[in-house]
Coordinates of C-alpha atoms in Angstrom, one line a residue:
X517 CA 10.5 38.6 157.7
X518 CA 13.6 40.7 158.3
X519 CA 15.7 37.6 158.0
X520 CA 14.1 36.8 154.6
X521 CA 14.7 40.5 153.4
X522 CA 18.3 40.2 154.5
X523 CA 18.9 36.9 152.6
X524 CA 17.2 38.3 149.5
X525 CA 19.4 41.5 149.7
X526 CA 22.5 39.2 150.1
X527 CA 21.5 37.1 147.2
X528 CA 20.9 40.1 144.9
X529 CA 24.3 41.5 146.0
X530 CA 26.1 38.3 145.2
X531 CA 24.4 38.0 141.9
X532 CA 25.4 41.5 141.1
X533 CA 29.0 40.9 142.1
X534 CA 29.3 37.7 140.0
X535 CA 27.9 39.5 136.9
X536 CA 30.3 42.4 137.4
X537 CA 33.3 40.3 137.8
X538 CA 32.4 37.8 135.1
X539 CA 32.0 40.4 132.3
X540 CA 35.6 41.8 132.6
X541 CA 37.1 38.3 132.7
X542 CA 35.0 37.1 129.8
X543 CA 36.1 40.1 127.8
X544 CA 39.8 39.4 128.7
X545 CA 39.4 35.8 127.6
X546 CA 37.8 36.8 124.3
X547 CA 40.5 39.4 123.7
X548 CA 43.2 36.9 124.3
X549 CA 41.6 34.4 122.0
X550 CA 40.9 36.8 119.1
X551 CA 44.4 38.2 119.3
X552 CA 45.8 34.7 119.2
X553 CA 43.7 33.9 116.0
X554 CA 44.8 37.1 114.3
X555 CA 48.5 36.5 115.3
X556 CA 48.3 33.0 114.1
X557 CA 46.9 34.0 110.7
X558 CA 49.6 36.8 110.4
X559 CA 52.3 34.2 111.1
X560 CA 50.8 31.8 108.6
X561 CA 50.9 34.5 105.9
X562 CA 54.6 35.1 106.7
X563 CA 55.3 31.4 106.4
X564 CA 53.2 31.0 103.3
X565 CA 51.0 28.4 105.1
X566 CA 48.0 28.8 102.9
X567 CA 45.8 26.3 104.7
X568 CA 46.4 27.6 108.2
X569 CA 45.7 31.2 107.2
X570 CA 42.6 30.2 105.3
X571 CA 41.4 28.1 108.3
X572 CA 41.0 31.4 110.4
X573 CA 38.6 32.9 107.8
X574 CA 35.0 32.8 108.5
X575 CA 32.5 30.9 106.2
X576 CA 31.4 34.3 104.7
X577 CA 34.9 34.9 103.5
X578 CA 35.3 31.4 102.3
X579 CA 32.1 31.8 100.2
X580 CA 33.7 34.8 98.5
X581 CA 37.2 33.1 98.2
X582 CA 36.3 29.4 97.6
X583 CA 39.9 28.1 97.9
X584 CA 42.9 28.7 100.0
X585 CA 44.9 29.6 97.0
X586 CA 42.3 32.3 95.8
X587 CA 42.2 33.7 99.4
X588 CA 46.0 33.8 99.6
X589 CA 46.3 35.6 96.3
X590 CA 43.8 38.1 97.3
X591 CA 45.7 38.8 100.5
X592 CA 49.0 39.0 98.7
X593 CA 47.8 41.5 96.1
X594 CA 45.3 43.5 98.2
X595 CA 46.8 43.5 101.7
X596 CA 50.6 43.4 101.3
X597 CA 51.2 44.9 104.8
X598 CA 49.0 42.0 106.3
X599 CA 50.6 39.4 104.0
X600 CA 54.1 40.3 105.1
X601 CA 53.8 42.2 108.4
X602 CA 57.2 42.6 110.0
X603 CA 55.6 43.1 113.4
X604 CA 52.3 43.9 115.0
X605 CA 50.6 45.0 118.2
X606 CA 47.1 45.1 119.4
X607 CA 44.7 47.8 120.7
X608 CA 42.0 46.9 123.1
X609 CA 39.2 44.9 121.2
X610 CA 35.7 46.4 121.1
X611 CA 32.7 44.2 121.6
X612 CA 30.1 44.2 118.8
X613 CA 26.6 42.7 118.7
X614 CA 27.8 39.5 117.2
X615 CA 31.5 39.5 117.9
X616 CA 34.4 41.9 118.4
X617 CA 36.4 44.4 116.4
X618 CA 40.2 44.5 116.8
X619 CA 42.6 47.2 115.7
X620 CA 46.0 45.8 114.9
X621 CA 49.0 48.1 114.4
X622 CA 51.3 46.7 111.6
X623 CA 54.7 47.5 110.5
X624 CA 55.3 46.4 106.8
X625 CA 58.6 45.2 105.3
X626 CA 59.6 48.7 104.4
X627 CA 59.0 49.9 108.0
X628 CA 55.8 51.8 107.2
X629 CA 53.0 51.9 109.8
X630 CA 49.5 50.6 109.1
X631 CA 46.4 50.1 111.0
X632 CA 44.1 47.0 110.3
X633 CA 40.6 46.8 111.6
X634 CA 39.6 43.2 112.0
X635 CA 36.1 41.9 112.8
X636 CA 35.6 38.5 114.2
X637 CA 32.7 36.2 115.2
X638 CA 32.3 32.8 116.7
X639 CA 31.4 30.0 114.3
X640 CA 29.0 27.2 115.0
X641 CA 31.7 25.2 116.8
X642 CA 32.6 28.2 119.1
X643 CA 35.8 29.1 117.4
X644 CA 36.7 32.8 116.6
X645 CA 36.9 33.3 112.9
X646 CA 37.9 36.4 111.0
X647 CA 35.0 38.1 109.2
X648 CA 36.8 41.1 107.7
X649 CA 39.8 43.3 107.6
X650 CA 40.1 46.9 106.6
X651 CA 43.6 48.5 106.1
X652 CA 44.5 52.0 106.7
X653 CA 48.1 53.5 106.2
X654 CA 49.2 55.3 109.3
X655 CA 51.5 58.2 109.5
X656 CA 55.2 57.8 110.2
X657 CA 57.8 55.1 109.7
X658 CA 59.6 53.0 112.3

């Protein structure tokens, strides 16, 4: 009986260790993936690559903006710092029930600081897609 109890404790310890080491690694993988998606969309905006930028939008966004041209025009007029970001950096993403939120620090063409709060979810194919972006002007200039 003591041998069985020892094996059971050892199994429980190994399971706990695998869960506690897997969670941070999974978070780090997700962080890298979502930051890559956002960076690629920002690069696509800078290059006027309408299809590539639109490809990162979630279906919910595509229902509101049913073509890449309409989407790009909305970003151009409503989100100029996102449309032509000179540079950007990422804070640590925050897990949500159905995805992540990601704060991105942007510097626009005039050197002004902005914060953009992105939300992302996985689509049916398992790819990260952008479900929203809120823009807030930050204090200071570069």
